[in-house]
Short mmCIF file of C-alpha atoms in Angstrom, two decimals:
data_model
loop_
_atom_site.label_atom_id
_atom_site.label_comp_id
_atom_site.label_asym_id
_atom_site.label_seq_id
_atom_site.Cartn_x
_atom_site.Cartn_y
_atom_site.Cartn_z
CA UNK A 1041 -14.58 -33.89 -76.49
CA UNK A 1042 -13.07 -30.77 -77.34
CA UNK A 1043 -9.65 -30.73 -79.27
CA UNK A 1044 -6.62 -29.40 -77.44
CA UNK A 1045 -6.14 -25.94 -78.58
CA UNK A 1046 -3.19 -23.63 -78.13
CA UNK A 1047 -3.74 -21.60 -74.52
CA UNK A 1048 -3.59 -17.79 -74.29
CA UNK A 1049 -2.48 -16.98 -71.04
CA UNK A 1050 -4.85 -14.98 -69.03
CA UNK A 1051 -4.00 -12.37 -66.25
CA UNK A 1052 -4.12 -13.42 -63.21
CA UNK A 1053 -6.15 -10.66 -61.99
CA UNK A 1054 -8.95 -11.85 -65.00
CA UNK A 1055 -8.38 -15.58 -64.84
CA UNK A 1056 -11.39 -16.25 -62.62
CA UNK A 1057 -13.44 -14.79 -65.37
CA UNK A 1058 -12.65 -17.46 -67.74
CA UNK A 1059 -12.74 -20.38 -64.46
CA UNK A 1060 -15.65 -19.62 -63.02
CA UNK A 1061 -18.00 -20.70 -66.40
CA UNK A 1062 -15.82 -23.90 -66.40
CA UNK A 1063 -16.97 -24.32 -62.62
CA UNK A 1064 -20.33 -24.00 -63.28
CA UNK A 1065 -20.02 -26.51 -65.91
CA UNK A 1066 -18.65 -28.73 -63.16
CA UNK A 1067 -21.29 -28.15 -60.92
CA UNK A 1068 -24.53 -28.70 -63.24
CA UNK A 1069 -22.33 -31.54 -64.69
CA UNK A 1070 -22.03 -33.00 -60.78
CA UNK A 1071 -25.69 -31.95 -60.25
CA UNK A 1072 -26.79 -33.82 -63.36
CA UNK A 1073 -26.73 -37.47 -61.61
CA UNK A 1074 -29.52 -36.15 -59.40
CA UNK A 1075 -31.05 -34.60 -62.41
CA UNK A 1076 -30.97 -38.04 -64.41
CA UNK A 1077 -32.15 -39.82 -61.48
CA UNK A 1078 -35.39 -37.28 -60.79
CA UNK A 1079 -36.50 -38.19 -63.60
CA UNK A 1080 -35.81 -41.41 -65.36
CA UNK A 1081 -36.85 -44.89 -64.00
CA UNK A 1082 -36.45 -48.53 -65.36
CA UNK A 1083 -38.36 -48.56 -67.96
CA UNK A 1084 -37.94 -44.71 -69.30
CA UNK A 1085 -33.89 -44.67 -69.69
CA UNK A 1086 -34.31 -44.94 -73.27
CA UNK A 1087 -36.94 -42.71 -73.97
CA UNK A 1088 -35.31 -39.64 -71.37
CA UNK A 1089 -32.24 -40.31 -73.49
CA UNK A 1090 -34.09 -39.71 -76.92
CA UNK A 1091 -35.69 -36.67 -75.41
CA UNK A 1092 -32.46 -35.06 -73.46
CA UNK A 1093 -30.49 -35.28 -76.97
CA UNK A 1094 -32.89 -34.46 -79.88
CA UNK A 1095 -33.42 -31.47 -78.17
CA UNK A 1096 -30.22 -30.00 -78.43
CA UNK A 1097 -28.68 -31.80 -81.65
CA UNK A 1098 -30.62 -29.40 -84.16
CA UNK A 1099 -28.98 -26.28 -82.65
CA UNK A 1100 -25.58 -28.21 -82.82
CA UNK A 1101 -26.38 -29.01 -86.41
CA UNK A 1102 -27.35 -25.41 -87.53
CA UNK A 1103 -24.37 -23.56 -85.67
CA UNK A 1104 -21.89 -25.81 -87.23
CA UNK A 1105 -23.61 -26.77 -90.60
CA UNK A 1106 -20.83 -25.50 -92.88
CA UNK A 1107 -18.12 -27.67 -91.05
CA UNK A 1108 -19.93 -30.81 -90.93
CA UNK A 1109 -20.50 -30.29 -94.99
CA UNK A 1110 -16.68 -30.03 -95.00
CA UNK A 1111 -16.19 -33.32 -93.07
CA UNK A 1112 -14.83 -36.19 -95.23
CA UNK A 1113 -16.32 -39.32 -95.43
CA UNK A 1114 -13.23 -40.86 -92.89
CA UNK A 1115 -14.25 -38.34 -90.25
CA UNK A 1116 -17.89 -38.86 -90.75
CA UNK A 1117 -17.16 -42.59 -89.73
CA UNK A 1118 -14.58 -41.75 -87.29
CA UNK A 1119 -16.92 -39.55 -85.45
CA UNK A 1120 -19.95 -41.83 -86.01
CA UNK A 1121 -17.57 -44.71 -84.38
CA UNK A 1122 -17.25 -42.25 -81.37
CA UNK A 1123 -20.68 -41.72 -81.28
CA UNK A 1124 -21.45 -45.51 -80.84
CA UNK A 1125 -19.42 -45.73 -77.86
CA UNK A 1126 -21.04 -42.66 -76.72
CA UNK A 1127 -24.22 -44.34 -76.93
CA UNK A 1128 -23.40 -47.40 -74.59
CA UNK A 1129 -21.50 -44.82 -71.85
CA UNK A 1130 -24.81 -42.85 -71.36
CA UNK A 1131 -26.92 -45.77 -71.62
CA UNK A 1132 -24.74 -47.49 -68.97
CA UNK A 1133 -24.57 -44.27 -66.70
CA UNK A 1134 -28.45 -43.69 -66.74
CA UNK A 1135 -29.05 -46.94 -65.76
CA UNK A 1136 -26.32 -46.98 -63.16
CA UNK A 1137 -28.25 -43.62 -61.99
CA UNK A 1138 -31.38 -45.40 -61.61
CA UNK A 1139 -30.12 -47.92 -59.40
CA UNK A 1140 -27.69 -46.26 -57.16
CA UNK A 1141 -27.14 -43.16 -55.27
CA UNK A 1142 -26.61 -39.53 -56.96
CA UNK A 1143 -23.28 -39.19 -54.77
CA UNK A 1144 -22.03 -42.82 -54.91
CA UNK A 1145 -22.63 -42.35 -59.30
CA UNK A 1146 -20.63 -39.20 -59.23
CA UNK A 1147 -17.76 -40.55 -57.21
CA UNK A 1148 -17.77 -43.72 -59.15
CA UNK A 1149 -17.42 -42.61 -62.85
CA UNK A 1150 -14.47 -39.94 -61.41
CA UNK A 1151 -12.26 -43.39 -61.52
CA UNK A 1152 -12.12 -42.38 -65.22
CA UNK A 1153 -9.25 -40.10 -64.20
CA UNK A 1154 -7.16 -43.67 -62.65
CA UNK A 1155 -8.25 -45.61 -65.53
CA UNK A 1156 -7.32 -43.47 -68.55
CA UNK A 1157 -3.72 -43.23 -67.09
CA UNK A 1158 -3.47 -46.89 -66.64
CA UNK A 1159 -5.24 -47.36 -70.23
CA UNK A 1160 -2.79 -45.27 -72.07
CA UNK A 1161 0.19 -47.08 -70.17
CA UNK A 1162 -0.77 -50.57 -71.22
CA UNK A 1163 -1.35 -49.58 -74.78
CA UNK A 1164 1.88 -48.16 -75.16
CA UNK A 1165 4.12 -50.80 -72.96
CA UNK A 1166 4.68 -48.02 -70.36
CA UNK A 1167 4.79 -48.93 -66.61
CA UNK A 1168 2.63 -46.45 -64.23
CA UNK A 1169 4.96 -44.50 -62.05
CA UNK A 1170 4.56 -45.63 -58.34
CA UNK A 1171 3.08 -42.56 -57.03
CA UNK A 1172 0.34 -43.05 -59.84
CA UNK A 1173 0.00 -46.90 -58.68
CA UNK A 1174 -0.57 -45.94 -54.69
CA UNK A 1175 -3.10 -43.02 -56.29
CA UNK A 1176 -4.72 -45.82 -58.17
CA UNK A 1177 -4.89 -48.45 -54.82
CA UNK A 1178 -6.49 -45.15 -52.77
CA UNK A 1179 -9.15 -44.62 -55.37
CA UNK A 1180 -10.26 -48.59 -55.36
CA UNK A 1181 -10.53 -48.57 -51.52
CA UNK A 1182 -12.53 -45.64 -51.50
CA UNK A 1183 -14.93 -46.71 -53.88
CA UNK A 1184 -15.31 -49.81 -51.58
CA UNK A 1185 -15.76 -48.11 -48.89
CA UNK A 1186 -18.30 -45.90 -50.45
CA UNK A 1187 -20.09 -48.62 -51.11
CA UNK A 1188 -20.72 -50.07 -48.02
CA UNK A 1189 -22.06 -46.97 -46.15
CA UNK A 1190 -24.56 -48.85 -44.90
CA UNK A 1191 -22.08 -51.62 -43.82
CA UNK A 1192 -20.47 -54.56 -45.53
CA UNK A 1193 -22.54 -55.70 -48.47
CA UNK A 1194 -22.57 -56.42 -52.08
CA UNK A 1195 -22.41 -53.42 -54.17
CA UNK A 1196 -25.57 -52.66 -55.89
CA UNK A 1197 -26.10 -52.65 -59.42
CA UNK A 1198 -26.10 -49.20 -60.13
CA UNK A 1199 -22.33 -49.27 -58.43
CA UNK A 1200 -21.11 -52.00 -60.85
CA UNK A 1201 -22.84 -49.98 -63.68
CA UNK A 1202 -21.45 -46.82 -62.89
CA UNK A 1203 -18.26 -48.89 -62.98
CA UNK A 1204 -18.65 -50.18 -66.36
CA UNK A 1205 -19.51 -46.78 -67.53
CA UNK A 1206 -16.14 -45.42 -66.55
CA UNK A 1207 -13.95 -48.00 -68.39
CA UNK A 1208 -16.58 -47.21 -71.13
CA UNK A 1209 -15.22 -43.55 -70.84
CA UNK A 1210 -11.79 -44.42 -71.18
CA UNK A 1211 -12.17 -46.36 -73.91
CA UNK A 1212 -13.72 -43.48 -75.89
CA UNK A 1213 -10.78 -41.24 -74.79
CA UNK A 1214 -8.59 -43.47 -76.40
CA UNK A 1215 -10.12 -43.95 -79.40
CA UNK A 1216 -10.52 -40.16 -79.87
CA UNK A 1217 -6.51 -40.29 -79.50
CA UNK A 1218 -5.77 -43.44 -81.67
CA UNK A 1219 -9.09 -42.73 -84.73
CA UNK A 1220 -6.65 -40.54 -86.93
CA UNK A 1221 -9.53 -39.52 -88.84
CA UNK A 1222 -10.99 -37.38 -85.95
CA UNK A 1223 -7.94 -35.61 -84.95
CA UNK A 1224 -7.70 -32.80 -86.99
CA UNK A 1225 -11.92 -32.37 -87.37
CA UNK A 1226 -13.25 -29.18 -85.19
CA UNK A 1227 -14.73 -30.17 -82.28
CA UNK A 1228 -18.24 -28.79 -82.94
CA UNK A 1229 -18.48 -31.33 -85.67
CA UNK A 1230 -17.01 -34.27 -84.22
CA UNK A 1231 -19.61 -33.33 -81.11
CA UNK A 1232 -22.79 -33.36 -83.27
CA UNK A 1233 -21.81 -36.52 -85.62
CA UNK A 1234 -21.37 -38.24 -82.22
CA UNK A 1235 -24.57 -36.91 -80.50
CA UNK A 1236 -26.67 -38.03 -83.95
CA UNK A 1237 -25.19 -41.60 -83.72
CA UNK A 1238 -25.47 -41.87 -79.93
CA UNK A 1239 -29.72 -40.55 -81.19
CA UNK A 1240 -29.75 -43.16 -83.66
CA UNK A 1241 -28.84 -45.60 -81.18
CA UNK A 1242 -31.55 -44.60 -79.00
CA UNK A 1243 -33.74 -44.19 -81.61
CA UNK A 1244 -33.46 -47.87 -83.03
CA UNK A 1245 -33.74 -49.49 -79.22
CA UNK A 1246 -36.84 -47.34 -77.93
CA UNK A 1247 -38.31 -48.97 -81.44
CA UNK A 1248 -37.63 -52.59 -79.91
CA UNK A 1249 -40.74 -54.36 -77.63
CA UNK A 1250 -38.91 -54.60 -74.84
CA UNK A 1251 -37.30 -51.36 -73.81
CA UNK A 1252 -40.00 -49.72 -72.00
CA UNK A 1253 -41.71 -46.04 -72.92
CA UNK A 1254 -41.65 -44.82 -76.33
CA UNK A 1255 -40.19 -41.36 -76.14
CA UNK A 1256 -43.09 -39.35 -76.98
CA UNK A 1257 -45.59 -41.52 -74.27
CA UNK A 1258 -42.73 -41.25 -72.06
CA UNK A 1259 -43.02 -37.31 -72.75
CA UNK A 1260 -46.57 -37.14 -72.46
CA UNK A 1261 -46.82 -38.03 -69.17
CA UNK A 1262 -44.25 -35.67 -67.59
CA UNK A 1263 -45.46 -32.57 -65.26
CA UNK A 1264 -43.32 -29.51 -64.80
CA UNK A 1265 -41.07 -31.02 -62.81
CA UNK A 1266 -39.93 -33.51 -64.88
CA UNK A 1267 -39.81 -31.21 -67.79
CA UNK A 1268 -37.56 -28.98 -66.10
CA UNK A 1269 -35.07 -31.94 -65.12
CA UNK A 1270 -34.80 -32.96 -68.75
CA UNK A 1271 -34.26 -29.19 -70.23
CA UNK A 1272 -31.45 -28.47 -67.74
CA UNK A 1273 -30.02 -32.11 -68.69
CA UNK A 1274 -30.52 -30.60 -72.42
CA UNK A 1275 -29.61 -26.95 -71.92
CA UNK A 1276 -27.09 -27.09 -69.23
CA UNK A 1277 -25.26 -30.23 -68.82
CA UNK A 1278 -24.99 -30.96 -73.26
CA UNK A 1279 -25.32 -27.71 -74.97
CA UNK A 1280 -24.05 -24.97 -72.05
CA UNK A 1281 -21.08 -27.21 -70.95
CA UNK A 1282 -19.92 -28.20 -74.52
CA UNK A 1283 -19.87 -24.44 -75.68
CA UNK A 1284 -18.40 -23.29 -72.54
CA UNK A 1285 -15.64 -26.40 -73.02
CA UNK A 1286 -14.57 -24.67 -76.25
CA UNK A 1287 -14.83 -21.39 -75.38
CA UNK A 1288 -12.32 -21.78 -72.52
CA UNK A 1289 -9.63 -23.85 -73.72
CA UNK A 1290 -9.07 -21.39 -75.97
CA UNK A 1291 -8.42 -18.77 -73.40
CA UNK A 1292 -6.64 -21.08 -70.61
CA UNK A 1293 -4.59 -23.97 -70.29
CA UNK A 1294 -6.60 -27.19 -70.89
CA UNK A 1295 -4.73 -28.15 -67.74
CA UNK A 1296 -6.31 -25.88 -65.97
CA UNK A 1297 -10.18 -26.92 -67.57
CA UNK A 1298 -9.53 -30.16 -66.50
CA UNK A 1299 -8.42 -29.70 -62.91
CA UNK A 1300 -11.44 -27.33 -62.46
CA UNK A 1301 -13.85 -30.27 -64.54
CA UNK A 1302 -12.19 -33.04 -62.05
CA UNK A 1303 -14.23 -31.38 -59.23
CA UNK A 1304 -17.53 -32.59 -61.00
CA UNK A 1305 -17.54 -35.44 -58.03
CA UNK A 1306 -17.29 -32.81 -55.21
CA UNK A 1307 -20.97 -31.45 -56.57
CA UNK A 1308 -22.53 -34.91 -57.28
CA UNK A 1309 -22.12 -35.27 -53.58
CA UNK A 1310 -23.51 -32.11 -52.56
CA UNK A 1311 -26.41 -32.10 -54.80
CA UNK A 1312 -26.77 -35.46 -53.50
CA UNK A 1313 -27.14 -34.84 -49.68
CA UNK A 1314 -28.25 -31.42 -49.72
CA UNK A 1315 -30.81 -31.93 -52.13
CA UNK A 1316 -31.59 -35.32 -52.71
CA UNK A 1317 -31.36 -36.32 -49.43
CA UNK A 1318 -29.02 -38.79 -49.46
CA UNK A 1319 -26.75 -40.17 -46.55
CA UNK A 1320 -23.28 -41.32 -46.88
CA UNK A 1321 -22.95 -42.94 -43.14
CA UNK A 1322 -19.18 -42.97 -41.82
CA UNK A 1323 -17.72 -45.57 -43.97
CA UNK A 1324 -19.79 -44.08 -47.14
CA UNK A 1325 -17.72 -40.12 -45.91
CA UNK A 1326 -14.05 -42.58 -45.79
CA UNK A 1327 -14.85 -43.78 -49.02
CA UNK A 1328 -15.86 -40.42 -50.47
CA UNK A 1329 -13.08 -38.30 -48.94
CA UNK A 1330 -10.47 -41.70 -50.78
CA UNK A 1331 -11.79 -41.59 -54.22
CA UNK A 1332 -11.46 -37.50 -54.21
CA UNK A 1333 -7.85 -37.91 -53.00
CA UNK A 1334 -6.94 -40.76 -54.94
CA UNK A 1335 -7.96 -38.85 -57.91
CA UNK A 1336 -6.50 -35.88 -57.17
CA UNK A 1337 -3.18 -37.31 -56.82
CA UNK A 1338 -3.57 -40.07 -59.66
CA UNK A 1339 -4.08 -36.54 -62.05
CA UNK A 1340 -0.62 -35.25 -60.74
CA UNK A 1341 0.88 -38.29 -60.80
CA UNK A 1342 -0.24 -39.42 -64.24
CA UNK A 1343 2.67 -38.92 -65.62
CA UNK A 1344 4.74 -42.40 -66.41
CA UNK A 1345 7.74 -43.87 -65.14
CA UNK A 1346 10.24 -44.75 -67.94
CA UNK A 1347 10.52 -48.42 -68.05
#
């Protein structure tokens, strides 16, 4: 969400001081699906979603409060557009959580990276470069494969959720590039008008009969382990990562952010088996070890063929 910044190089010999916070955001980002899925069920998505985001959105208001009085009323509804769209991607991705594997939703929402290429290319009448298309075909087969690691069967819901939430992430990155009104407003605004409409969305459904725990009954009932799940979602994976995101693209390339970000599925795995417990079975390791090499080449190969 941050805006693109112009990079000061960094010395080699310092650069992993300025990576390795960017890392770590990867990690708790990748460790954040088995976070999610510790602690939310069915009928508490809603209410864990209140929780994880009113917690941090009064700090994001205070520390920014004289630029989001300077906002004008276009960016206010730019940003609150955003922040709508938000709303559906993390309500899609924590019920895709629920229902499927730490590792598989981690792998699964990294197809962002194929999709946003392809996105951009259809919007403006550009044909994919070939290399990108083969990167593409990899990914798909290794999401198939990763989701029959317990043989050939229909993928579960949380699979075709996790899907939907990553074309619902690359329709928010284009928007942020087309909404003209939200390209020139600092990120730390444009973050906290999104976060308080994304709220208000919660807000309005965990009102509804219908949608399971209210937030506070759904808070009343959690121990210290739960508690802890929801402050590191809070803490860590919103206010740590977004601070660290605009700390370091000001001091690197946001090349260089992203490549390190685009290991986030590399940790969802690992958090997954090593401490969820989770088992990928042969075909579930194919799939895994396609997606990350699909991705990894669809990110070099992004670039567009003329047509």
């Amino acid at each position: 969400m941050s805006s693109i910044a112009v990079p000061v190089l960094v010395p080699s010999r310092r650069a992993w001081l300025t990576d390795l916070p960017v890392l770590l955001v990867a990690v708790v980002w990748g460790s954040s699906y088995l976070a999610a899925k510790g602690i939310t069920t069915t009928h508490t998505v809603v209410a864990v979603l209140v929780l994880r985001f009113v917690i941090v959105l009064p700090v994001l208001a205070a520390a920014g409060w004289r630029r989001l009085r300077a906002l004008s009323a276009a960016q206010w509804r730019g940003a609150a557009l955003l922040g709508l769209v938000l709303s559906g991607i993390f309500l899609v991705e924590t019920y895709g959580v629920v229902h499927t594997s730490a590792t598989n939703a981690g792998l699964i929402i990294s197809l962002t990276m194929i999709f946003t290429p392809f996105a951009e290319a259809a919007v403006g009448r550009v044909r994919p470069s070939g290399a990108f298309l083969a990167a593409a075909a990899l990914s798909v087969a290794g999401v198939v494969l990763l989701t029959q690691g317990g043989g050939f069967t229909s993928p579960s819901t949380g699979d075709l959720l996790m899907l939907v939430a990553a074309f619902a992430r690359t329709l928010h990155v284009l928007l942020m590039a087309r909404i003209k009104s939200v390209q020139e407003a600092d990120s730390l605004s444009l973050t906290t008008v999104q976060l308080g409409s994304a709220v208000a969305v919660f807000a309005v459904l965990a009102a509804l009969p219908g949608t399971g725990k209210s937030p506070w009954t759904a808070a009343a009932g959690f121990g210290a382990r739960e508690w802890g799940g929801l402050l590191f979602l809070s803490v860590f994976c919103t206010l740590f990562a977004f601070f660290v995101q605009m700390w370091s693209v000001r001091r690197t390339s946001p090349s260089r952010v992203s490549l390190l970000l685009g290991t986030e599925p590399l940790w969802a795995a690992a958090a997954g088996i090593a401490v969820g417990g989770e088992r990928l079975g042969l075909l579930g390791v194919a799939g895994a070890v396609l997606v990350l090499a699909g991705t990894g080449w669809g990110r070099r190969a992004a670039v567009p063929a003329t047509p």
